[in-house]
Coordinates of C-alpha atoms (C1' of nucleotides) in Angstrom, one line a residue:
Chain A
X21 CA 44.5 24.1 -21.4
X22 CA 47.1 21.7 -21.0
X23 CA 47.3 18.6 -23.9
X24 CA 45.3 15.5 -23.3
X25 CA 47.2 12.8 -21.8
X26 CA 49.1 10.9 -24.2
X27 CA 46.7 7.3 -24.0
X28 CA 43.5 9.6 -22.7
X29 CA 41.0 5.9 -21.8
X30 CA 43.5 3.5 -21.0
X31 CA 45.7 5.0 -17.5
X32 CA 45.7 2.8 -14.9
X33 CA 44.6 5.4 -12.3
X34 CA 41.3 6.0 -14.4
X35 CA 39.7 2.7 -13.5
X36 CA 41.4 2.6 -9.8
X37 CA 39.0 2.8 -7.1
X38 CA 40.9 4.1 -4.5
X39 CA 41.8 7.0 -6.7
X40 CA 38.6 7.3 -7.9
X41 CA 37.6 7.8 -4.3
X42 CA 40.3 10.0 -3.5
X43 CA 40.0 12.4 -6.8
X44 CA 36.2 12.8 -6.1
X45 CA 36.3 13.4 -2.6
X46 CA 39.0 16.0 -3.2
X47 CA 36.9 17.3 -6.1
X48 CA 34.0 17.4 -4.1
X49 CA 35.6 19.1 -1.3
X50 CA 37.5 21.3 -3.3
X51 CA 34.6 23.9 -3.8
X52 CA 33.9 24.0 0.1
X53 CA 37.5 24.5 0.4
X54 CA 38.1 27.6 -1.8
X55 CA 35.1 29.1 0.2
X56 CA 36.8 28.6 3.4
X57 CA 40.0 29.6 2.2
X58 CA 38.3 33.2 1.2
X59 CA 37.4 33.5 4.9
X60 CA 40.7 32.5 6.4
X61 CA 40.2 29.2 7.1
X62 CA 42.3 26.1 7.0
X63 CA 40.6 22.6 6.4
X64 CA 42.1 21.3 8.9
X65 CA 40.6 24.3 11.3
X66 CA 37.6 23.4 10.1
X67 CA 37.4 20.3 10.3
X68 CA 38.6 20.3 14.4
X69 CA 35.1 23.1 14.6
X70 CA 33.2 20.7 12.4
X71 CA 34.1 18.0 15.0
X72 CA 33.3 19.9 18.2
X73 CA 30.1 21.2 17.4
X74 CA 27.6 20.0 20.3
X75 CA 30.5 18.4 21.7
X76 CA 31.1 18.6 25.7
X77 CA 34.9 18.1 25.2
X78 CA 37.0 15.9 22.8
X79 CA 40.3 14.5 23.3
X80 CA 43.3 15.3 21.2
X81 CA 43.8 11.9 19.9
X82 CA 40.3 11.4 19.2
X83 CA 40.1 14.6 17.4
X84 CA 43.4 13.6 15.4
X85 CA 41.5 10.3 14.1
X86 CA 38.4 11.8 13.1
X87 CA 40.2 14.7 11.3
X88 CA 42.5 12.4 9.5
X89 CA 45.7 13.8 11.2
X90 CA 48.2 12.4 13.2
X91 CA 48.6 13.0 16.9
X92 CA 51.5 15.2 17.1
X93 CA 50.1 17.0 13.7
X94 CA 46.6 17.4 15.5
X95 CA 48.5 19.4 19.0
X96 CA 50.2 21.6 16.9
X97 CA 47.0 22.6 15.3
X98 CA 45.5 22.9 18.4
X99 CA 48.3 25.2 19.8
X100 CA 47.8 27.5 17.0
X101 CA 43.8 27.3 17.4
X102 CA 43.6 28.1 21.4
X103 CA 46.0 30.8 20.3
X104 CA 43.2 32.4 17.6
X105 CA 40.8 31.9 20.8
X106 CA 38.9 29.4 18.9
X107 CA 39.0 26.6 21.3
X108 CA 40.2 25.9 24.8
X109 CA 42.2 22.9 26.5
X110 CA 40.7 21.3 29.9
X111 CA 41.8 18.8 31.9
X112 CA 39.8 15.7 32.3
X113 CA 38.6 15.0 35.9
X114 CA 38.8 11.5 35.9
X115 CA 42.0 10.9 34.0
X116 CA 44.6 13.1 34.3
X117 CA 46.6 12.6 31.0
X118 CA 43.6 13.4 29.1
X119 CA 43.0 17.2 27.7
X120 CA 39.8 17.6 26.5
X121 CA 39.0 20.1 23.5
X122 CA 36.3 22.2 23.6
X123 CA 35.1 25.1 21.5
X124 CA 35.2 28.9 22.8
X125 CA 32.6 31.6 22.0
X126 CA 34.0 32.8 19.4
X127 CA 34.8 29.1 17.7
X128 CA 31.3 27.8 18.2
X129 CA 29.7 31.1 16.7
X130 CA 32.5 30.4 13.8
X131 CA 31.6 26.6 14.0
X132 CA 27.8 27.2 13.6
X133 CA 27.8 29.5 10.8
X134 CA 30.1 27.4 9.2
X135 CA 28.4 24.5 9.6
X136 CA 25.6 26.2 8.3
X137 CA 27.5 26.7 5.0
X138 CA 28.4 23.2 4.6
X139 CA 25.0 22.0 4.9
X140 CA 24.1 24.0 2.2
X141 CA 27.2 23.4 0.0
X142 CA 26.1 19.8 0.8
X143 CA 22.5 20.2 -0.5
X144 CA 24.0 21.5 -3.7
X145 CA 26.3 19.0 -4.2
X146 CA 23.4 16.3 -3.6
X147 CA 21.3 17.9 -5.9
X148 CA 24.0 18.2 -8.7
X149 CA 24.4 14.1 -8.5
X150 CA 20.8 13.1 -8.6
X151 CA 21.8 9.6 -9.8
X152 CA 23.8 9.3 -6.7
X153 CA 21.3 7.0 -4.9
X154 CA 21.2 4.2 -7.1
X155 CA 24.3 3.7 -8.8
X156 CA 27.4 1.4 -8.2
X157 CA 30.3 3.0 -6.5
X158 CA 32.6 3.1 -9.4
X159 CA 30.7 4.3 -12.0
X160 CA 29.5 6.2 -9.4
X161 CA 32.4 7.9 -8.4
X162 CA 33.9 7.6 -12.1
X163 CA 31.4 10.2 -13.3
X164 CA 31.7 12.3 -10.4
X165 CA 35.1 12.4 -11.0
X166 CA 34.0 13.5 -15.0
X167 CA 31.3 16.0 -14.3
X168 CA 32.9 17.5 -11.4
X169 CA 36.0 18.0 -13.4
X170 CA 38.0 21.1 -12.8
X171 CA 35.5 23.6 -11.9
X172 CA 38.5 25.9 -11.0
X173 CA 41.7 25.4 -9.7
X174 CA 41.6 22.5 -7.9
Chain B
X1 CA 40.4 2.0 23.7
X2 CA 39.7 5.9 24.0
X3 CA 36.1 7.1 25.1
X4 CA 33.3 7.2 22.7
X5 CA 32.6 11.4 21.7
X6 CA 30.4 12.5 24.3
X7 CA 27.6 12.4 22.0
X8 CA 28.0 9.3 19.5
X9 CA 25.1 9.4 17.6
X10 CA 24.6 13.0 16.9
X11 CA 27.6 14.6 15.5
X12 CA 27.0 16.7 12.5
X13 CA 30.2 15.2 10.3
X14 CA 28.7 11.7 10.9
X15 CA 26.7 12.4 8.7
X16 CA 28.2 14.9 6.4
X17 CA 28.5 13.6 2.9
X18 CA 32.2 15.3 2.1
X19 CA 33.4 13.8 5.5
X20 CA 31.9 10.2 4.7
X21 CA 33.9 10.3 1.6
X22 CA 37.0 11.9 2.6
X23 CA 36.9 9.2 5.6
X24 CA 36.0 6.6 3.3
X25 CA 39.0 7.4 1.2
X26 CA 41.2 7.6 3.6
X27 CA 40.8 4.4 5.6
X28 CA 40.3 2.3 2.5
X29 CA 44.0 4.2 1.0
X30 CA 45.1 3.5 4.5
X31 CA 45.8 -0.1 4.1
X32 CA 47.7 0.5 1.1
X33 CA 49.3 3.3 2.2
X34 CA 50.6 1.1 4.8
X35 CA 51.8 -1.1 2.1
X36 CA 53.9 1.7 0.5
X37 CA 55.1 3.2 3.6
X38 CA 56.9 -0.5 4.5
X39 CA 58.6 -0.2 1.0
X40 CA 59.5 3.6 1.9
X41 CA 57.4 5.0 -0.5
X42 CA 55.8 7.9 -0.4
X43 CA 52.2 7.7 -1.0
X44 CA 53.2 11.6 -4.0
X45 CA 55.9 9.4 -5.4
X46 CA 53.5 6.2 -5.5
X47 CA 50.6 8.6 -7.3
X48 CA 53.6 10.0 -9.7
X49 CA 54.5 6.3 -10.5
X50 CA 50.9 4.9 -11.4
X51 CA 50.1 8.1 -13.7
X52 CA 53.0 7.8 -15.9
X53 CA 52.0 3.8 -16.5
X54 CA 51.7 3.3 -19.9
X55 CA 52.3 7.3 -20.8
X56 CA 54.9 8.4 -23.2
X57 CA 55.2 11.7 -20.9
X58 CA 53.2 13.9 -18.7
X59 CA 53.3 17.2 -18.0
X60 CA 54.5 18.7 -14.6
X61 CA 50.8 20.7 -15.0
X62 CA 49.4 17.7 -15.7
X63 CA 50.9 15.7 -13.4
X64 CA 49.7 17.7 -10.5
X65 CA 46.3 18.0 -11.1
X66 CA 46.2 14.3 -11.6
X67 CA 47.9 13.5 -8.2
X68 CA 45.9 16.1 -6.6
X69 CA 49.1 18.4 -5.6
X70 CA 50.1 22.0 -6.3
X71 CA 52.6 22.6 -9.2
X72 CA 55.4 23.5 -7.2
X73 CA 54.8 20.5 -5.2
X74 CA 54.9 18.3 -8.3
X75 CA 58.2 20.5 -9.4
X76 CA 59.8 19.9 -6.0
X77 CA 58.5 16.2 -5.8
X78 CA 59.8 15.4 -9.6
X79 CA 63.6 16.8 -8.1
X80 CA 63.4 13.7 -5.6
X81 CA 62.4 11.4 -8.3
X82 CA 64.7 12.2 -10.7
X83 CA 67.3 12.2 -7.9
X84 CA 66.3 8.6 -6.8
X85 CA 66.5 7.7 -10.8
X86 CA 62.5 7.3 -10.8
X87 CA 61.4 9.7 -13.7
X88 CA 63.0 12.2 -16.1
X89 CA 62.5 14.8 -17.4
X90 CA 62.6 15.5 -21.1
X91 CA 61.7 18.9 -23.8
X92 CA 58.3 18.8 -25.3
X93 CA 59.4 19.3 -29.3
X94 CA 56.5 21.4 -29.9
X95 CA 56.3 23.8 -27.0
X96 CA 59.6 24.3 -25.6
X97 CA 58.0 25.4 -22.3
X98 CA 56.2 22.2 -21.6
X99 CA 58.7 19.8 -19.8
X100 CA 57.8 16.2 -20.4
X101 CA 58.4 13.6 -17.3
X102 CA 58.2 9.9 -18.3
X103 CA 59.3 6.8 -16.2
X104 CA 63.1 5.6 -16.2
X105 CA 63.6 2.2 -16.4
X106 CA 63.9 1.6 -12.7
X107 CA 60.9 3.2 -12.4
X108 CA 58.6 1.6 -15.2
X109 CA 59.7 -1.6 -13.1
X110 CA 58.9 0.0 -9.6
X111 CA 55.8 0.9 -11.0
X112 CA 54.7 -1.9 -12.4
X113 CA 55.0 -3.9 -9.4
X114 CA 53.3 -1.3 -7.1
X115 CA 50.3 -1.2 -10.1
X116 CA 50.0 -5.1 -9.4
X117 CA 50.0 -4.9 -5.5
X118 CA 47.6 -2.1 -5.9
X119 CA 45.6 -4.4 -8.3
X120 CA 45.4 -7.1 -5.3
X121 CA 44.5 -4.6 -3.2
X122 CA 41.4 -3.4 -4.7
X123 CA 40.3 -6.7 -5.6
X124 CA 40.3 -7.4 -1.7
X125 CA 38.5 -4.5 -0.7
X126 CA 36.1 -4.7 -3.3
X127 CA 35.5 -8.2 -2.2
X128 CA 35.2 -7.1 1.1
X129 CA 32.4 -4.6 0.4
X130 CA 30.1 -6.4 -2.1
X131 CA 26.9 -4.4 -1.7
X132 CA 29.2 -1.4 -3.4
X133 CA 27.1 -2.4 -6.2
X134 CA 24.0 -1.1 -5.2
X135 CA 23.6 1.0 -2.7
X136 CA 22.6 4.9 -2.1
X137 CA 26.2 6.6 -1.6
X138 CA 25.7 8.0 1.7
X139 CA 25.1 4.8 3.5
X140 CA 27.3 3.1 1.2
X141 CA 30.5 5.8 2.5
X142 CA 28.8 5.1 5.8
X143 CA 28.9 1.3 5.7
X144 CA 32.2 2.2 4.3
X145 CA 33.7 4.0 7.2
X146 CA 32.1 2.0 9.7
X147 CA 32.9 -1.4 8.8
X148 CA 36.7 -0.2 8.1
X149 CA 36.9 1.3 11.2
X150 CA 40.5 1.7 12.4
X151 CA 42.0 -2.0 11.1
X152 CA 45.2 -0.4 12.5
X153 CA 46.4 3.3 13.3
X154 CA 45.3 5.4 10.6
Chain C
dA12 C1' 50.4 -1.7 47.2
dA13 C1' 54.1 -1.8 43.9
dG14 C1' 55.9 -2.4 39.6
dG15 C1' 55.6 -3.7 34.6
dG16 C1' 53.1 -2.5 30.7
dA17 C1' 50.1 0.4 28.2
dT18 C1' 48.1 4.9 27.0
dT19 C1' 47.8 10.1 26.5
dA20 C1' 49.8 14.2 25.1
dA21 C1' 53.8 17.0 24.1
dT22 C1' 58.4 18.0 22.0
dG23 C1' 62.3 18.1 18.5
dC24 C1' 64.2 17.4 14.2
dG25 C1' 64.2 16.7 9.4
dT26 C1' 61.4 16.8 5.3
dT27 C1' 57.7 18.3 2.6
dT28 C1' 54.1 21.4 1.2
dT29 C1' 52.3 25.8 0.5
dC30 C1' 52.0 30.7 -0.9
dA31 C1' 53.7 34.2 -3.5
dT32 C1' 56.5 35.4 -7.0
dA33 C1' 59.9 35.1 -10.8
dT34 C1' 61.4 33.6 -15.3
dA35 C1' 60.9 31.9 -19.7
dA36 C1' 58.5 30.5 -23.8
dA37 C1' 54.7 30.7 -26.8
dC38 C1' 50.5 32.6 -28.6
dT39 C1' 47.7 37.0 -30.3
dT40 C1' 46.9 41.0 -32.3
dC41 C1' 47.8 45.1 -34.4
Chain D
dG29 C1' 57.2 41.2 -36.4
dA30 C1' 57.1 43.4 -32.0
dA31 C1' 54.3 44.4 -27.7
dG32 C1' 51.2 42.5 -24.7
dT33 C1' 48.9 38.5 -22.8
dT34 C1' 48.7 33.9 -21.6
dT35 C1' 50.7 29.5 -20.2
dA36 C1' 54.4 26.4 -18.1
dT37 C1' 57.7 25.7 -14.9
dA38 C1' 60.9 27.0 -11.3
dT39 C1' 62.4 29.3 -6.9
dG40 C1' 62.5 30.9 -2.0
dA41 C1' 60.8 31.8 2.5
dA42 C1' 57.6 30.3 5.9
dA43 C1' 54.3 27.1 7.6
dA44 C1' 52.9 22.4 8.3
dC45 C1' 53.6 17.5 8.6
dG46 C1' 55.5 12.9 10.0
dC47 C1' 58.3 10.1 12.8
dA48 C1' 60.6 9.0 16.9
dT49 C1' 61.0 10.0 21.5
dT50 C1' 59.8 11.7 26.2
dA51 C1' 57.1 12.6 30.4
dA52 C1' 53.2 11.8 33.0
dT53 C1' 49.4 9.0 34.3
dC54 C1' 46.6 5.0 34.5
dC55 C1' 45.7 -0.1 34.6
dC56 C1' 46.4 -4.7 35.9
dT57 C1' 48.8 -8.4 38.0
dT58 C1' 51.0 -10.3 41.7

DNA sequence: AAGGGATTAATGCGTTTTCATATAAACTTC
DNA sequence: GAAGTTTATATGAAAACGCATTAATCCCTT
């Protein structure tokens, strides 16, 4: 283990909400991540199937805002995803510039048993921070951020 | 204004607590990122700046962890810095393994100005969320993400 | 109905990040 | 005190990302 950082209560960072946020939702997300990353899968794969479960058809910008990517990032993806077979591009009948996204087969059996697993990685993580429904958001996410810390490699 | 998802109330990440705060995070970061990006900074080199505020030196291990990177992305992103004159790089005296990085002048006083914009910042975002104090997270990220909802392109 | 302006997705290029591995120094143990 | 193990950082190839731009379609005004 590495030394402690030189002034260990006073950094900046440490009482900065937006990195409190940040550090606890990559904490948190962490552990789901190392389990999809044993099965092969991206985050940002996952997050696209995430997305288009129960979905009729998505478009690409749409998906790129709601997976936090940009547009050009989120076609790439897409290329490399209708390539694995997971989903397929369709044209929208009404407006021709619009593709719409939808899962295959095999991504929505991939998507559902994922999901599946997130749900309960959720009900773990819930149940780990019982204090979660009452407190404020910093000291909140402030001893998240301490109790989650470093269960592995982050 | 795109189309709503074909099914708006329903999705399963609407209400999936490591999407609510990864959203969260990311819209609120957003607006500062923003901030950065029109002073061509890199939201790794901004992360690198505000952890070494105040430090005598951290460690590239350290560092990493801290601003949520890989090691050889903190190794590679240190080379820029100390290119641009932002950090350097100095021996640990104990543990001649350990490679100490601490701010440059230039960069104590880019830092410190980016620490008080980022100040501001949360002050106005706190401000603009005031029941943070007391709610249950989930809604809270909810409220969070809703109310935030795309000032701008994300 | 035609043309200007706006919107959707794709492409290209340069940079950055990641993954796997290598190197070097320091601890441990016999 | 030397071999083996652990820890810290660096390197190199390949993938992914971000920004700017392009092509196609739609919308709205006149």
């Amino acid at each position: 283990m590495p030394q402690p950082p030189a002034s260990t209560a006073q950094r900046f960072i440490d009482d900065y909400l937006l990195y409190l946020m940040a550090r606890a939702s990559h904490l948190i997300s962490s552990e789901f991540h190392d389990l999809l990353r044993r099965r092969g899968i991206s985050v940002p794969v996952w997050r696209v199937l995430a997305s288009l479960v129960g979905s009729q058809g998505e478009t690409v910008t749409g998906l790129a805002e709601t997976c936090l990517l940009q547009q050009p990032t989120m076609t790439k993806l897409l290329d490399r995803m209708v390539r694995d077979g997971l989903v397929k591009r369709m044209q929208d009948t009404r407006d021709r510039r619009v593709v719409r996204v939808a899962l295959t087969t095999r991504g929505e059996v991939m998507a559902t048993e994922l999901v599946q697993l997130a749900r309960q990685h959720e009900a773990e993580v819930l149940a780990r921070h019982p204090e979660a429904e009452a407190m404020a958001i910093k000291s909140l996410l402030r001893g998240i951020v301490a109790r989650q810390a470093k269960p592995r490699r982050g």
